[in-house]
Amino acid sequence: MNTLAEENYLKAIYHLSLNDLSVSTNQIAAALCTKAASVTDMLKKLADKELINYEKYQGVTLTFAGEKIALQIIRRHRLWEYFLVEKLNFRWDEVHEMAEELEHISSVELIDRLDQFMDCPKHDPHGDPIPDKDGNFKKHELLPVASLKLNETGIISGVRDHSPGFLQYLEKQQLTIGKKIKVADIITYDNSMMLEVEKSITHISREVAKNLLIAI
């Protein structure tokens, strides 16, 4: 049985490894808002359990067993987010913190029944794929809205920033999952964008355009 802290480390390493093959101690410390010395102590414990490959100054990678646990935690998190939004009518900007707590409920039967109850959803409310019980999920390539050119279109399919403030902003601008957008104009001065959404025009900054994702 893994502790809550160990699970948080494994999940953090998995997410960081999506951008960097080998994850540094400082990256983990920043992601978990803790000190590098504390990270080193935990990495030694996880290495002893053969959940990570770790050599000092060489970075960290998950072992097969470590990745399997990380994907199960992510599965639980995203299923709970879906449940909270779709069945309990929470907003998509309200559920992350609750799911952070619920993801540590480790009952396999409960999670499988939750999955079946919701007809096995493939994506959470933020567009992130939900792994199945074996840790498999269909990867879909997403691009930031910032990569679009004038008159190009796309379907909003995910976000890079899961903070409540960003999600609330998107909600107000009607830039939610599944909406079709078209680039009506790109402002040369600051590279901000005018987007057509459901026959209305909304103006977004370059930073928003980088954090809002479309399927290709």
PDB file of N, CA and C in Angstrom, residues 140-200:
ATOM      1  N   HIS A 140      -4.832  11.827 -28.030  1.00  0.00           N
ATOM      2  CA  HIS A 140      -5.191  12.683 -29.152  1.00  0.00           C
ATOM      3  C   HIS A 140      -4.328  13.928 -29.095  1.00  0.00           C
ATOM      4  N   GLU A 141      -3.781  14.272 -30.237  1.00  0.00           N
ATOM      5  CA  GLU A 141      -2.862  15.408 -30.285  1.00  0.00           C
ATOM      6  C   GLU A 141      -3.647  16.709 -30.259  1.00  0.00           C
ATOM      7  N   LEU A 142      -3.245  17.588 -29.358  1.00  0.00           N
ATOM      8  CA  LEU A 142      -3.897  18.882 -29.230  1.00  0.00           C
ATOM      9  C   LEU A 142      -2.905  19.994 -29.531  1.00  0.00           C
ATOM     10  N   LEU A 143      -3.415  21.063 -30.094  1.00  0.00           N
ATOM     11  CA  LEU A 143      -2.588  22.227 -30.395  1.00  0.00           C
ATOM     12  C   LEU A 143      -3.184  23.458 -29.713  1.00  0.00           C
ATOM     13  N   PRO A 144      -2.357  24.414 -29.320  1.00  0.00           N
ATOM     14  CA  PRO A 144      -2.894  25.639 -28.732  1.00  0.00           C
ATOM     15  C   PRO A 144      -3.593  26.483 -29.797  1.00  0.00           C
ATOM     16  N   VAL A 145      -4.604  27.203 -29.383  1.00  0.00           N
ATOM     17  CA  VAL A 145      -5.308  28.109 -30.291  1.00  0.00           C
ATOM     18  C   VAL A 145      -4.320  29.110 -30.898  1.00  0.00           C
ATOM     19  N   ALA A 146      -3.269  29.436 -30.149  1.00  0.00           N
ATOM     20  CA  ALA A 146      -2.262  30.383 -30.634  1.00  0.00           C
ATOM     21  C   ALA A 146      -1.600  29.932 -31.933  1.00  0.00           C
ATOM     22  N   SER A 147      -1.664  28.635 -32.237  1.00  0.00           N
ATOM     23  CA  SER A 147      -1.027  28.128 -33.457  1.00  0.00           C
ATOM     24  C   SER A 147      -1.894  28.321 -34.698  1.00  0.00           C
ATOM     25  N   LEU A 148      -3.152  28.710 -34.510  1.00  0.00           N
ATOM     26  CA  LEU A 148      -4.049  28.893 -35.646  1.00  0.00           C
ATOM     27  C   LEU A 148      -3.724  30.178 -36.404  1.00  0.00           C
ATOM     28  N   LYS A 149      -4.035  30.160 -37.685  1.00  0.00           N
ATOM     29  CA  LYS A 149      -3.868  31.339 -38.536  1.00  0.00           C
ATOM     30  C   LYS A 149      -5.230  31.938 -38.857  1.00  0.00           C
ATOM     31  N   LEU A 150      -5.226  33.069 -39.475  1.00  0.00           N
ATOM     32  CA  LEU A 150      -6.455  33.773 -39.807  1.00  0.00           C
ATOM     33  C   LEU A 150      -7.412  32.881 -40.609  1.00  0.00           C
ATOM     34  N   ASN A 151      -8.661  32.844 -40.173  1.00  0.00           N
ATOM     35  CA  ASN A 151      -9.761  32.085 -40.796  1.00  0.00           C
ATOM     36  C   ASN A 151      -9.700  30.575 -40.549  1.00  0.00           C
ATOM     37  N   GLU A 152      -8.691  30.112 -39.833  1.00  0.00           N
ATOM     38  CA  GLU A 152      -8.663  28.685 -39.498  1.00  0.00           C
ATOM     39  C   GLU A 152      -9.626  28.396 -38.354  1.00  0.00           C
ATOM     40  N   THR A 153     -10.094  27.144 -38.312  1.00  0.00           N
ATOM     41  CA  THR A 153     -11.091  26.752 -37.322  1.00  0.00           C
ATOM     42  C   THR A 153     -10.595  25.574 -36.483  1.00  0.00           C
ATOM     43  N   GLY A 154     -11.280  25.311 -35.388  1.00  0.00           N
ATOM     44  CA  GLY A 154     -10.953  24.164 -34.549  1.00  0.00           C
ATOM     45  C   GLY A 154     -12.038  23.943 -33.512  1.00  0.00           C
ATOM     46  N   ILE A 155     -12.014  22.772 -32.886  1.00  0.00           N
ATOM     47  CA  ILE A 155     -12.943  22.436 -31.814  1.00  0.00           C
ATOM     48  C   ILE A 155     -12.183  22.475 -30.496  1.00  0.00           C
ATOM     49  N   ILE A 156     -12.658  23.249 -29.527  1.00  0.00           N
ATOM     50  CA  ILE A 156     -11.996  23.319 -28.231  1.00  0.00           C
ATOM     51  C   ILE A 156     -12.064  21.944 -27.566  1.00  0.00           C
ATOM     52  N   SER A 157     -10.887  21.400 -27.227  1.00  0.00           N
ATOM     53  CA  SER A 157     -10.826  20.027 -26.736  1.00  0.00           C
ATOM     54  C   SER A 157     -10.020  19.854 -25.455  1.00  0.00           C
ATOM     55  N   GLY A 158      -9.457  20.931 -24.917  1.00  0.00           N
ATOM     56  CA  GLY A 158      -8.675  20.788 -23.689  1.00  0.00           C
ATOM     57  C   GLY A 158      -8.101  22.121 -23.238  1.00  0.00           C
ATOM     58  N   VAL A 159      -7.504  22.106 -22.053  1.00  0.00           N
ATOM     59  CA  VAL A 159      -6.856  23.292 -21.500  1.00  0.00           C
ATOM     60  C   VAL A 159      -5.529  22.894 -20.870  1.00  0.00           C
ATOM     61  N   ARG A 160      -4.567  23.793 -20.917  1.00  0.00           N
ATOM     62  CA  ARG A 160      -3.291  23.566 -20.232  1.00  0.00           C
ATOM     63  C   ARG A 160      -3.344  24.066 -18.792  1.00  0.00           C
ATOM     64  N   ASP A 161      -4.122  25.101 -18.583  1.00  0.00           N
ATOM     65  CA  ASP A 161      -4.247  25.719 -17.268  1.00  0.00           C
ATOM     66  C   ASP A 161      -5.563  25.265 -16.640  1.00  0.00           C
ATOM     67  N   HIS A 162      -5.483  24.544 -15.499  1.00  0.00           N
ATOM     68  CA  HIS A 162      -6.684  24.036 -14.841  1.00  0.00           C
ATOM     69  C   HIS A 162      -7.112  24.909 -13.657  1.00  0.00           C
ATOM     70  N   SER A 163      -6.514  26.084 -13.520  1.00  0.00           N
ATOM     71  CA  SER A 163      -6.835  26.932 -12.370  1.00  0.00           C
ATOM     72  C   SER A 163      -8.272  27.437 -12.465  1.00  0.00           C
ATOM     73  N   PRO A 164      -8.950  27.578 -11.323  1.00  0.00           N
ATOM     74  CA  PRO A 164     -10.342  28.051 -11.332  1.00  0.00           C
ATOM     75  C   PRO A 164     -10.512  29.381 -12.051  1.00  0.00           C
ATOM     76  N   GLY A 165      -9.568  30.311 -11.850  1.00  0.00           N
ATOM     77  CA  GLY A 165      -9.683  31.618 -12.485  1.00  0.00           C
ATOM     78  C   GLY A 165      -9.709  31.530 -14.003  1.00  0.00           C
ATOM     79  N   PHE A 166      -8.834  30.686 -14.560  1.00  0.00           N
ATOM     80  CA  PHE A 166      -8.782  30.532 -16.011  1.00  0.00           C
ATOM     81  C   PHE A 166     -10.056  29.871 -16.529  1.00  0.00           C
ATOM     82  N   LEU A 167     -10.516  28.829 -15.842  1.00  0.00           N
ATOM     83  CA  LEU A 167     -11.719  28.127 -16.284  1.00  0.00           C
ATOM     84  C   LEU A 167     -12.953  29.019 -16.190  1.00  0.00           C
ATOM     85  N   GLN A 168     -13.013  29.849 -15.158  1.00  0.00           N
ATOM     86  CA  GLN A 168     -14.133  30.789 -15.023  1.00  0.00           C
ATOM     87  C   GLN A 168     -14.113  31.805 -16.163  1.00  0.00           C
ATOM     88  N   TYR A 169     -12.921  32.254 -16.524  1.00  0.00           N
ATOM     89  CA  TYR A 169     -12.788  33.192 -17.640  1.00  0.00           C
ATOM     90  C   TYR A 169     -13.302  32.563 -18.937  1.00  0.00           C
ATOM     91  N   LEU A 170     -12.884  31.321 -19.191  1.00  0.00           N
ATOM     92  CA  LEU A 170     -13.325  30.636 -20.406  1.00  0.00           C
ATOM     93  C   LEU A 170     -14.837  30.472 -20.431  1.00  0.00           C
ATOM     94  N   GLU A 171     -15.412  30.166 -19.272  1.00  0.00           N
ATOM     95  CA  GLU A 171     -16.864  30.001 -19.171  1.00  0.00           C
ATOM     96  C   GLU A 171     -17.574  31.299 -19.574  1.00  0.00           C
ATOM     97  N   LYS A 172     -17.079  32.410 -19.073  1.00  0.00           N
ATOM     98  CA  LYS A 172     -17.696  33.708 -19.386  1.00  0.00           C
ATOM     99  C   LYS A 172     -17.588  34.039 -20.871  1.00  0.00           C
ATOM    100  N   GLN A 173     -16.484  33.582 -21.484  1.00  0.00           N
ATOM    101  CA  GLN A 173     -16.260  33.861 -22.905  1.00  0.00           C
ATOM    102  C   GLN A 173     -16.883  32.785 -23.808  1.00  0.00           C
ATOM    103  N   GLN A 174     -17.563  31.832 -23.203  1.00  0.00           N
ATOM    104  CA  GLN A 174     -18.187  30.712 -23.934  1.00  0.00           C
ATOM    105  C   GLN A 174     -17.155  29.866 -24.686  1.00  0.00           C
ATOM    106  N   LEU A 175     -15.944  29.821 -24.134  1.00  0.00           N
ATOM    107  CA  LEU A 175     -14.876  29.033 -24.748  1.00  0.00           C
ATOM    108  C   LEU A 175     -14.722  27.724 -23.982  1.00  0.00           C
ATOM    109  N   THR A 176     -15.727  26.879 -24.065  1.00  0.00           N
ATOM    110  CA  THR A 176     -15.758  25.628 -23.315  1.00  0.00           C
ATOM    111  C   THR A 176     -15.585  24.429 -24.244  1.00  0.00           C
ATOM    112  N   ILE A 177     -15.352  23.265 -23.626  1.00  0.00           N
ATOM    113  CA  ILE A 177     -15.089  22.046 -24.390  1.00  0.00           C
ATOM    114  C   ILE A 177     -16.210  21.764 -25.389  1.00  0.00           C
ATOM    115  N   GLY A 178     -15.809  21.490 -26.625  1.00  0.00           N
ATOM    116  CA  GLY A 178     -16.770  21.144 -27.667  1.00  0.00           C
ATOM    117  C   GLY A 178     -17.196  22.302 -28.546  1.00  0.00           C
ATOM    118  N   LYS A 179     -16.857  23.545 -28.141  1.00  0.00           N
ATOM    119  CA  LYS A 179     -17.257  24.696 -28.949  1.00  0.00           C
ATOM    120  C   LYS A 179     -16.353  24.833 -30.176  1.00  0.00           C
ATOM    121  N   LYS A 180     -16.970  25.174 -31.307  1.00  0.00           N
ATOM    122  CA  LYS A 180     -16.207  25.416 -32.530  1.00  0.00           C
ATOM    123  C   LYS A 180     -15.808  26.879 -32.582  1.00  0.00           C
ATOM    124  N   ILE A 181     -14.550  27.129 -32.899  1.00  0.00           N
ATOM    125  CA  ILE A 181     -14.054  28.499 -32.994  1.00  0.00           C
ATOM    126  C   ILE A 181     -13.453  28.749 -34.370  1.00  0.00           C
ATOM    127  N   LYS A 182     -13.436  30.025 -34.747  1.00  0.00           N
ATOM    128  CA  LYS A 182     -12.786  30.446 -35.996  1.00  0.00           C
ATOM    129  C   LYS A 182     -12.008  31.717 -35.700  1.00  0.00           C
ATOM    130  N   VAL A 183     -10.791  31.794 -36.219  1.00  0.00           N
ATOM    131  CA  VAL A 183      -9.969  32.983 -36.011  1.00  0.00           C
ATOM    132  C   VAL A 183     -10.444  34.084 -36.950  1.00  0.00           C
ATOM    133  N   ALA A 184     -11.075  35.113 -36.358  1.00  0.00           N
ATOM    134  CA  ALA A 184     -11.597  36.220 -37.158  1.00  0.00           C
ATOM    135  C   ALA A 184     -10.543  37.288 -37.408  1.00  0.00           C
ATOM    136  N   ASP A 185      -9.581  37.405 -36.464  1.00  0.00           N
ATOM    137  CA  ASP A 185      -8.525  38.409 -36.648  1.00  0.00           C
ATOM    138  C   ASP A 185      -7.385  38.106 -35.676  1.00  0.00           C
ATOM    139  N   ILE A 186      -6.178  38.482 -36.066  1.00  0.00           N
ATOM    140  CA  ILE A 186      -5.007  38.404 -35.191  1.00  0.00           C
ATOM    141  C   ILE A 186      -4.419  39.802 -35.104  1.00  0.00           C
ATOM    142  N   ILE A 187      -4.362  40.335 -33.889  1.00  0.00           N
ATOM    143  CA  ILE A 187      -3.900  41.706 -33.693  1.00  0.00           C
ATOM    144  C   ILE A 187      -2.372  41.735 -33.735  1.00  0.00           C
ATOM    145  N   THR A 188      -1.812  42.416 -34.712  1.00  0.00           N
ATOM    146  CA  THR A 188      -0.359  42.436 -34.911  1.00  0.00           C
ATOM    147  C   THR A 188       0.391  42.983 -33.695  1.00  0.00           C
ATOM    148  N   TYR A 189      -0.170  43.977 -33.044  1.00  0.00           N
ATOM    149  CA  TYR A 189       0.515  44.667 -31.945  1.00  0.00           C
ATOM    150  C   TYR A 189       0.927  43.703 -30.834  1.00  0.00           C
ATOM    151  N   ASP A 190       0.015  42.837 -30.398  1.00  0.00           N
ATOM    152  CA  ASP A 190       0.306  41.948 -29.259  1.00  0.00           C
ATOM    153  C   ASP A 190      -0.006  40.479 -29.534  1.00  0.00           C
ATOM    154  N   ASN A 191      -0.339  40.163 -30.794  1.00  0.00           N
ATOM    155  CA  ASN A 191      -0.680  38.786 -31.181  1.00  0.00           C
ATOM    156  C   ASN A 191      -1.891  38.237 -30.434  1.00  0.00           C
ATOM    157  N   SER A 192      -2.709  39.135 -29.892  1.00  0.00           N
ATOM    158  CA  SER A 192      -3.981  38.678 -29.332  1.00  0.00           C
ATOM    159  C   SER A 192      -4.897  38.285 -30.491  1.00  0.00           C
ATOM    160  N   MET A 193      -6.001  37.627 -30.184  1.00  0.00           N
ATOM    161  CA  MET A 193      -6.831  37.060 -31.250  1.00  0.00           C
ATOM    162  C   MET A 193      -8.295  37.396 -31.056  1.00  0.00           C
ATOM    163  N   MET A 194      -8.988  37.572 -32.173  1.00  0.00           N
ATOM    164  CA  MET A 194     -10.438  37.721 -32.183  1.00  0.00           C
ATOM    165  C   MET A 194     -11.008  36.392 -32.677  1.00  0.00           C
ATOM    166  N   LEU A 195     -11.807  35.745 -31.836  1.00  0.00           N
ATOM    167  CA  LEU A 195     -12.371  34.442 -32.176  1.00  0.00           C
ATOM    168  C   LEU A 195     -13.876  34.533 -32.396  1.00  0.00           C
ATOM    169  N   GLU A 196     -14.344  33.867 -33.424  1.00  0.00           N
ATOM    170  CA  GLU A 196     -15.782  33.740 -33.651  1.00  0.00           C
ATOM    171  C   GLU A 196     -16.264  32.473 -32.950  1.00  0.00           C
ATOM    172  N   VAL A 197     -17.198  32.645 -32.022  1.00  0.00           N
ATOM    173  CA  VAL A 197     -17.768  31.526 -31.271  1.00  0.00           C
ATOM    174  C   VAL A 197     -19.282  31.654 -31.297  1.00  0.00           C
ATOM    175  N   GLU A 198     -19.928  30.708 -31.947  1.00  0.00           N
ATOM    176  CA  GLU A 198     -21.393  30.717 -32.035  1.00  0.00           C
ATOM    177  C   GLU A 198     -21.919  32.081 -32.501  1.00  0.00           C
ATOM    178  N   LYS A 199     -21.361  32.569 -33.588  1.00  0.00           N
ATOM    179  CA  LYS A 199     -21.794  33.798 -34.265  1.00  0.00           C
ATOM    180  C   LYS A 199     -21.515  35.086 -33.478  1.00  0.00           C
ATOM    181  N   SER A 200     -20.752  34.962 -32.380  1.00  0.00           N
ATOM    182  CA  SER A 200     -20.329  36.166 -31.663  1.00  0.00           C
ATOM    183  C   SER A 200     -18.803  36.224 -31.682  1.00  0.00           C
TER     184      SER A 200
END
